[in-house]
PDB file of N, CA and C in Angstrom:
ATOM      1  N   MET W   1      -2.781  -1.819   9.585  1.00 64.00           N
ATOM      2  CA  MET W   1      -2.043  -1.078   8.606  1.00 64.00           C
ATOM      3  C   MET W   1      -2.964  -0.788   7.423  1.00 64.00           C
ATOM      4  N   ASN W   2      -2.872   0.394   6.880  1.00 76.00           N
ATOM      5  CA  ASN W   2      -3.730   0.839   5.798  1.00 76.00           C
ATOM      6  C   ASN W   2      -3.095   0.500   4.449  1.00 76.00           C
ATOM      7  N   TRP W   3      -3.649  -0.488   3.754  1.00 82.00           N
ATOM      8  CA  TRP W   3      -3.057  -0.937   2.485  1.00 82.00           C
ATOM      9  C   TRP W   3      -3.300   0.056   1.360  1.00 82.00           C
ATOM     10  N   ASP W   4      -4.304   0.909   1.462  1.00 82.00           N
ATOM     11  CA  ASP W   4      -4.452   1.985   0.471  1.00 82.00           C
ATOM     12  C   ASP W   4      -3.260   2.929   0.565  1.00 82.00           C
ATOM     13  N   ARG W   5      -2.838   3.184   1.769  1.00 81.00           N
ATOM     14  CA  ARG W   5      -1.673   4.051   2.001  1.00 81.00           C
ATOM     15  C   ARG W   5      -0.388   3.388   1.497  1.00 81.00           C
ATOM     16  N   ILE W   6      -0.275   2.091   1.720  1.00 83.00           N
ATOM     17  CA  ILE W   6       0.894   1.352   1.228  1.00 83.00           C
ATOM     18  C   ILE W   6       0.931   1.398  -0.295  1.00 83.00           C
ATOM     19  N   GLU W   7      -0.202   1.154  -0.909  1.00 82.00           N
ATOM     20  CA  GLU W   7      -0.252   1.166  -2.373  1.00 82.00           C
ATOM     21  C   GLU W   7       0.155   2.532  -2.915  1.00 82.00           C
ATOM     22  N   GLY W   8      -0.297   3.593  -2.274  1.00 82.00           N
ATOM     23  CA  GLY W   8       0.035   4.941  -2.708  1.00 82.00           C
ATOM     24  C   GLY W   8       1.494   5.317  -2.500  1.00 82.00           C
ATOM     25  N   ASN W   9       2.164   4.647  -1.569  1.00 82.00           N
ATOM     26  CA  ASN W   9       3.563   4.940  -1.241  1.00 82.00           C
ATOM     27  C   ASN W   9       4.456   3.733  -1.521  1.00 82.00           C
ATOM     28  N   TRP W  10       4.095   2.930  -2.501  1.00 85.00           N
ATOM     29  CA  TRP W  10       4.749   1.651  -2.734  1.00 85.00           C
ATOM     30  C   TRP W  10       6.250   1.788  -2.932  1.00 85.00           C
ATOM     31  N   LYS W  11       6.709   2.796  -3.631  1.00 83.00           N
ATOM     32  CA  LYS W  11       8.150   2.931  -3.873  1.00 83.00           C
ATOM     33  C   LYS W  11       8.913   3.088  -2.561  1.00 83.00           C
ATOM     34  N   GLN W  12       8.357   3.813  -1.606  1.00 82.00           N
ATOM     35  CA  GLN W  12       9.010   3.985  -0.315  1.00 82.00           C
ATOM     36  C   GLN W  12       8.910   2.724   0.537  1.00 82.00           C
ATOM     37  N   VAL W  13       7.767   2.069   0.486  1.00 84.00           N
ATOM     38  CA  VAL W  13       7.521   0.888   1.316  1.00 84.00           C
ATOM     39  C   VAL W  13       8.303  -0.315   0.800  1.00 84.00           C
ATOM     40  N   LYS W  14       8.570  -0.342  -0.483  1.00 87.00           N
ATOM     41  CA  LYS W  14       9.233  -1.484  -1.113  1.00 87.00           C
ATOM     42  C   LYS W  14      10.527  -1.855  -0.394  1.00 87.00           C
ATOM     43  N   GLY W  15      11.283  -0.878   0.077  1.00 86.00           N
ATOM     44  CA  GLY W  15      12.522  -1.152   0.797  1.00 86.00           C
ATOM     45  C   GLY W  15      12.299  -1.970   2.051  1.00 86.00           C
ATOM     46  N   LYS W  16      11.217  -1.684   2.760  1.00 85.00           N
ATOM     47  CA  LYS W  16      10.872  -2.456   3.960  1.00 85.00           C
ATOM     48  C   LYS W  16      10.490  -3.892   3.604  1.00 85.00           C
ATOM     49  N   VAL W  17       9.836  -4.059   2.460  1.00 90.00           N
ATOM     50  CA  VAL W  17       9.442  -5.395   2.022  1.00 90.00           C
ATOM     51  C   VAL W  17      10.681  -6.203   1.631  1.00 90.00           C
ATOM     52  N   VAL W  18      11.625  -5.550   0.956  1.00 90.00           N
ATOM     53  CA  VAL W  18      12.871  -6.219   0.555  1.00 90.00           C
ATOM     54  C   VAL W  18      13.620  -6.718   1.788  1.00 90.00           C
ATOM     55  N   GLU W  19      13.632  -5.935   2.863  1.00 89.00           N
ATOM     56  CA  GLU W  19      14.300  -6.348   4.100  1.00 89.00           C
ATOM     57  C   GLU W  19      13.706  -7.650   4.629  1.00 89.00           C
ATOM     58  N   GLN W  20      12.405  -7.805   4.491  1.00 92.00           N
ATOM     59  CA  GLN W  20      11.712  -8.974   5.031  1.00 92.00           C
ATOM     60  C   GLN W  20      11.763 -10.171   4.082  1.00 92.00           C
ATOM     61  N   TRP W  21      11.559  -9.917   2.785  1.00 96.00           N
ATOM     62  CA  TRP W  21      11.467 -10.997   1.805  1.00 96.00           C
ATOM     63  C   TRP W  21      12.425 -10.729   0.650  1.00 96.00           C
ATOM     64  N   GLY W  22      13.684 -11.013   0.854  1.00 95.00           N
ATOM     65  CA  GLY W  22      14.731 -10.725  -0.116  1.00 95.00           C
ATOM     66  C   GLY W  22      14.677 -11.544  -1.392  1.00 95.00           C
ATOM     67  N   LYS W  23      13.927 -12.636  -1.390  1.00 96.00           N
ATOM     68  CA  LYS W  23      13.835 -13.457  -2.600  1.00 96.00           C
ATOM     69  C   LYS W  23      12.902 -12.863  -3.656  1.00 96.00           C
ATOM     70  N   LEU W  24      12.110 -11.868  -3.279  1.00 96.00           N
ATOM     71  CA  LEU W  24      11.201 -11.262  -4.250  1.00 96.00           C
ATOM     72  C   LEU W  24      11.996 -10.443  -5.253  1.00 96.00           C
ATOM     73  N   THR W  25      11.600 -10.521  -6.506  1.00 94.00           N
ATOM     74  CA  THR W  25      12.310  -9.843  -7.593  1.00 94.00           C
ATOM     75  C   THR W  25      11.660  -8.499  -7.905  1.00 94.00           C
ATOM     76  N   ASP W  26      12.351  -7.703  -8.720  1.00 92.00           N
ATOM     77  CA  ASP W  26      11.770  -6.434  -9.164  1.00 92.00           C
ATOM     78  C   ASP W  26      10.461  -6.669  -9.915  1.00 92.00           C
ATOM     79  N   ASP W  27      10.422  -7.727 -10.708  1.00 95.00           N
ATOM     80  CA  ASP W  27       9.176  -8.063 -11.412  1.00 95.00           C
ATOM     81  C   ASP W  27       8.058  -8.392 -10.426  1.00 95.00           C
ATOM     82  N   ASP W  28       8.397  -9.099  -9.352  1.00 95.00           N
ATOM     83  CA  ASP W  28       7.405  -9.396  -8.310  1.00 95.00           C
ATOM     84  C   ASP W  28       6.859  -8.104  -7.722  1.00 95.00           C
ATOM     85  N   PHE W  29       7.755  -7.163  -7.448  1.00 92.00           N
ATOM     86  CA  PHE W  29       7.329  -5.891  -6.858  1.00 92.00           C
ATOM     87  C   PHE W  29       6.429  -5.113  -7.807  1.00 92.00           C
ATOM     88  N   ASP W  30       6.697  -5.213  -9.103  1.00 91.00           N
ATOM     89  CA  ASP W  30       5.836  -4.552 -10.080  1.00 91.00           C
ATOM     90  C   ASP W  30       4.437  -5.160 -10.068  1.00 91.00           C
ATOM     91  N   VAL W  31       4.354  -6.474  -9.918  1.00 93.00           N
ATOM     92  CA  VAL W  31       3.059  -7.163  -9.862  1.00 93.00           C
ATOM     93  C   VAL W  31       2.331  -6.821  -8.568  1.00 93.00           C
ATOM     94  N   VAL W  32       3.042  -6.827  -7.463  1.00 94.00           N
ATOM     95  CA  VAL W  32       2.433  -6.567  -6.155  1.00 94.00           C
ATOM     96  C   VAL W  32       1.894  -5.139  -6.092  1.00 94.00           C
ATOM     97  N   ALA W  33       2.725  -4.171  -6.434  1.00 92.00           N
ATOM     98  CA  ALA W  33       2.333  -2.753  -6.470  1.00 92.00           C
ATOM     99  C   ALA W  33       1.540  -2.309  -5.246  1.00 92.00           C
ATOM    100  N   GLY W  34       1.911  -2.833  -4.069  1.00 90.00           N
ATOM    101  CA  GLY W  34       1.296  -2.396  -2.830  1.00 90.00           C
ATOM    102  C   GLY W  34       0.015  -3.107  -2.452  1.00 90.00           C
ATOM    103  N   ARG W  35      -0.344  -4.153  -3.147  1.00 93.00           N
ATOM    104  CA  ARG W  35      -1.579  -4.878  -2.848  1.00 93.00           C
ATOM    105  C   ARG W  35      -1.268  -6.110  -2.001  1.00 93.00           C
ATOM    106  N   ARG W  36      -1.976  -6.232  -0.901  1.00 94.00           N
ATOM    107  CA  ARG W  36      -1.694  -7.273   0.091  1.00 94.00           C
ATOM    108  C   ARG W  36      -1.832  -8.685  -0.482  1.00 94.00           C
ATOM    109  N   GLU W  37      -2.909  -8.954  -1.188  1.00 95.00           N
ATOM    110  CA  GLU W  37      -3.133 -10.302  -1.717  1.00 95.00           C
ATOM    111  C   GLU W  37      -2.036 -10.717  -2.688  1.00 95.00           C
ATOM    112  N   GLN W  38      -1.584  -9.775  -3.519  1.00 96.00           N
ATOM    113  CA  GLN W  38      -0.520 -10.091  -4.458  1.00 96.00           C
ATOM    114  C   GLN W  38       0.791 -10.331  -3.732  1.00 96.00           C
ATOM    115  N   LEU W  39       1.046  -9.576  -2.670  1.00 96.00           N
ATOM    116  CA  LEU W  39       2.253  -9.792  -1.873  1.00 96.00           C
ATOM    117  C   LEU W  39       2.226 -11.187  -1.255  1.00 96.00           C
ATOM    118  N   SER W  40       1.114 -11.537  -0.678  1.00 97.00           N
ATOM    119  CA  SER W  40       0.972 -12.866  -0.080  1.00 97.00           C
ATOM    120  C   SER W  40       1.195 -13.959  -1.129  1.00 97.00           C
ATOM    121  N   GLY W  41       0.628 -13.775  -2.308  1.00 97.00           N
ATOM    122  CA  GLY W  41       0.792 -14.757  -3.375  1.00 97.00           C
ATOM    123  C   GLY W  41       2.239 -14.904  -3.821  1.00 97.00           C
ATOM    124  N   LYS W  42       2.961 -13.795  -3.925  1.00 97.00           N
ATOM    125  CA  LYS W  42       4.365 -13.856  -4.333  1.00 97.00           C
ATOM    126  C   LYS W  42       5.226 -14.505  -3.252  1.00 97.00           C
ATOM    127  N   ILE W  43       4.881 -14.288  -1.992  1.00 98.00           N
ATOM    128  CA  ILE W  43       5.605 -14.945  -0.896  1.00 98.00           C
ATOM    129  C   ILE W  43       5.387 -16.458  -0.989  1.00 98.00           C
ATOM    130  N   GLN W  44       4.151 -16.866  -1.248  1.00 98.00           N
ATOM    131  CA  GLN W  44       3.857 -18.299  -1.431  1.00 98.00           C
ATOM    132  C   GLN W  44       4.713 -18.880  -2.542  1.00 98.00           C
ATOM    133  N   GLU W  45       4.752 -18.177  -3.647  1.00 97.00           N
ATOM    134  CA  GLU W  45       5.463 -18.652  -4.837  1.00 97.00           C
ATOM    135  C   GLU W  45       6.973 -18.727  -4.611  1.00 97.00           C
ATOM    136  N   ARG W  46       7.573 -17.680  -4.091  1.00 97.00           N
ATOM    137  CA  ARG W  46       9.033 -17.616  -3.956  1.00 97.00           C
ATOM    138  C   ARG W  46       9.576 -18.448  -2.798  1.00 97.00           C
ATOM    139  N   TYR W  47       8.783 -18.550  -1.722  1.00 97.00           N
ATOM    140  CA  TYR W  47       9.273 -19.248  -0.530  1.00 97.00           C
ATOM    141  C   TYR W  47       8.670 -20.644  -0.364  1.00 97.00           C
ATOM    142  N   GLY W  48       7.736 -21.014  -1.232  1.00 98.00           N
ATOM    143  CA  GLY W  48       7.153 -22.351  -1.174  1.00 98.00           C
ATOM    144  C   GLY W  48       6.365 -22.619   0.096  1.00 98.00           C
ATOM    145  N   VAL W  49       5.623 -21.616   0.553  1.00 98.00           N
ATOM    146  CA  VAL W  49       4.809 -21.780   1.762  1.00 98.00           C
ATOM    147  C   VAL W  49       3.339 -21.762   1.386  1.00 98.00           C
ATOM    148  N   ALA W  50       2.513 -22.271   2.299  1.00 98.00           N
ATOM    149  CA  ALA W  50       1.062 -22.292   2.086  1.00 98.00           C
ATOM    150  C   ALA W  50       0.491 -20.887   2.248  1.00 98.00           C
ATOM    151  N   LYS W  51      -0.719 -20.697   1.734  1.00 97.00           N
ATOM    152  CA  LYS W  51      -1.378 -19.394   1.794  1.00 97.00           C
ATOM    153  C   LYS W  51      -1.498 -18.883   3.227  1.00 97.00           C
ATOM    154  N   ASP W  52      -1.906 -19.759   4.155  1.00 98.00           N
ATOM    155  CA  ASP W  52      -2.063 -19.305   5.534  1.00 98.00           C
ATOM    156  C   ASP W  52      -0.738 -18.857   6.145  1.00 98.00           C
ATOM    157  N   GLU W  53       0.356 -19.511   5.790  1.00 98.00           N
ATOM    158  CA  GLU W  53       1.676 -19.108   6.286  1.00 98.00           C
ATOM    159  C   GLU W  53       2.098 -17.771   5.676  1.00 98.00           C
ATOM    160  N   ALA W  54       1.857 -17.593   4.386  1.00 98.00           N
ATOM    161  CA  ALA W  54       2.193 -16.321   3.744  1.00 98.00           C
ATOM    162  C   ALA W  54       1.381 -15.189   4.359  1.00 98.00           C
ATOM    163  N   ASP W  55       0.096 -15.416   4.593  1.00 97.00           N
ATOM    164  CA  ASP W  55      -0.754 -14.404   5.230  1.00 97.00           C
ATOM    165  C   ASP W  55      -0.262 -14.084   6.636  1.00 97.00           C
ATOM    166  N   ARG W  56       0.157 -15.111   7.373  1.00 97.00           N
ATOM    167  CA  ARG W  56       0.683 -14.896   8.726  1.00 97.00           C
ATOM    168  C   ARG W  56       1.928 -14.029   8.678  1.00 97.00           C
ATOM    169  N   GLN W  57       2.815 -14.309   7.723  1.00 97.00           N
ATOM    170  CA  GLN W  57       4.038 -13.517   7.596  1.00 97.00           C
ATOM    171  C   GLN W  57       3.731 -12.055   7.269  1.00 97.00           C
ATOM    172  N   VAL W  58       2.768 -11.825   6.387  1.00 95.00           N
ATOM    173  CA  VAL W  58       2.400 -10.454   6.031  1.00 95.00           C
ATOM    174  C   VAL W  58       1.801  -9.748   7.244  1.00 95.00           C
ATOM    175  N   THR W  59       0.956 -10.444   7.989  1.00 93.00           N
ATOM    176  CA  THR W  59       0.361  -9.861   9.193  1.00 93.00           C
ATOM    177  C   THR W  59       1.437  -9.498  10.210  1.00 93.00           C
ATOM    178  N   GLU W  60       2.413 -10.371  10.398  1.00 92.00           N
ATOM    179  CA  GLU W  60       3.513 -10.092  11.326  1.00 92.00           C
ATOM    180  C   GLU W  60       4.331  -8.897  10.846  1.00 92.00           C
ATOM    181  N   TRP W  61       4.579  -8.817   9.545  1.00 91.00           N
ATOM    182  CA  TRP W  61       5.311  -7.683   8.974  1.00 91.00           C
ATOM    183  C   TRP W  61       4.538  -6.379   9.204  1.00 91.00           C
ATOM    184  N   GLU W  62       3.219  -6.430   9.030  1.00 86.00           N
ATOM    185  CA  GLU W  62       2.384  -5.248   9.272  1.00 86.00           C
ATOM    186  C   GLU W  62       2.563  -4.743  10.705  1.00 86.00           C
ATOM    187  N   ARG W  63       2.562  -5.666  11.651  1.00 85.00           N
ATOM    188  CA  ARG W  63       2.732  -5.283  13.060  1.00 85.00           C
ATOM    189  C   ARG W  63       4.096  -4.657  13.301  1.00 85.00           C
ATOM    190  N   LYS W  64       5.106  -5.248  12.680  1.00 83.00           N
ATOM    191  CA  LYS W  64       6.479  -4.779  12.876  1.00 83.00           C
ATOM    192  C   LYS W  64       6.694  -3.387  12.282  1.00 83.00           C
ATOM    193  N   VAL W  65       6.185  -3.175  11.089  1.00 78.00           N
ATOM    194  CA  VAL W  65       6.383  -1.890  10.411  1.00 78.00           C
ATOM    195  C   VAL W  65       5.471  -0.831  11.002  1.00 78.00           C
ATOM    196  N   GLY W  66       4.193  -1.120  11.124  1.00 72.00           N
ATOM    197  CA  GLY W  66       3.240  -0.201  11.740  1.00 72.00           C
ATOM    198  C   GLY W  66       2.947   1.027  10.901  1.00 72.00           C
ATOM    199  N   ASP W  67       1.787   1.622  11.107  1.00 62.00           N
ATOM    200  CA  ASP W  67       1.357   2.819  10.391  1.00 62.00           C
ATOM    201  C   ASP W  67       2.228   4.023  10.694  1.00 62.00           C
ATOM    202  N   ASP W  68       2.828   4.077  11.883  1.00 62.00           N
ATOM    203  CA  ASP W  68       3.631   5.246  12.242  1.00 62.00           C
ATOM    204  C   ASP W  68       4.884   5.374  11.375  1.00 62.00           C
ATOM    205  N   TRP W  69       5.260   4.312  10.664  1.00 61.00           N
ATOM    206  CA  TRP W  69       6.421   4.384   9.774  1.00 61.00           C
ATOM    207  C   TRP W  69       6.241   5.486   8.744  1.00 61.00           C
ATOM    208  N   PHE W  70       5.011   5.716   8.279  1.00 55.00           N
ATOM    209  CA  PHE W  70       4.739   6.726   7.270  1.00 55.00           C
ATOM    210  C   PHE W  70       4.937   8.137   7.781  1.00 55.00           C
ATOM    211  N   ASP W  71       4.835   8.309   9.087  1.00 55.00           N
ATOM    212  CA  ASP W  71       4.958   9.643   9.668  1.00 55.00           C
ATOM    213  C   ASP W  71       6.397  10.054   9.941  1.00 55.00           C
ATOM    214  N   ARG W  72       7.319   9.135   9.796  1.00 53.00           N
ATOM    215  CA  ARG W  72       8.728   9.437  10.056  1.00 53.00           C
ATOM    216  C   ARG W  72       9.334  10.233   8.917  1.00 53.00           C
ATOM    217  N   LYS W  73      10.214  11.132   9.274  1.00 47.00           N
ATOM    218  CA  LYS W  73      10.945  11.909   8.278  1.00 47.00           C
ATOM    219  C   LYS W  73      12.268  11.228   7.986  1.00 47.00           C
ATOM    220  N   PRO W  74      12.712  11.233   6.725  1.00 47.00           N
ATOM    221  CA  PRO W  74      13.991  10.573   6.378  1.00 47.00           C
ATOM    222  C   PRO W  74      15.176  11.234   7.039  1.00 47.00           C
TER     223      PRO W  74
END
């Protein structure tokens, strides 16, 4: 998954992130702003998991969402 593309389309992608990690707040989303490392860090903080677990969750989410999500029309 292309994180430059996610960062550029963060407002649209944010809904998909909320589906996966509902404990993240609007302030968290402002901090993350489409950056993978910040997303992983906020998952660690809100869910109380280790860095490797947060990274695993983000990687799994990337696979589930996939790059083709951006090509879909609403």
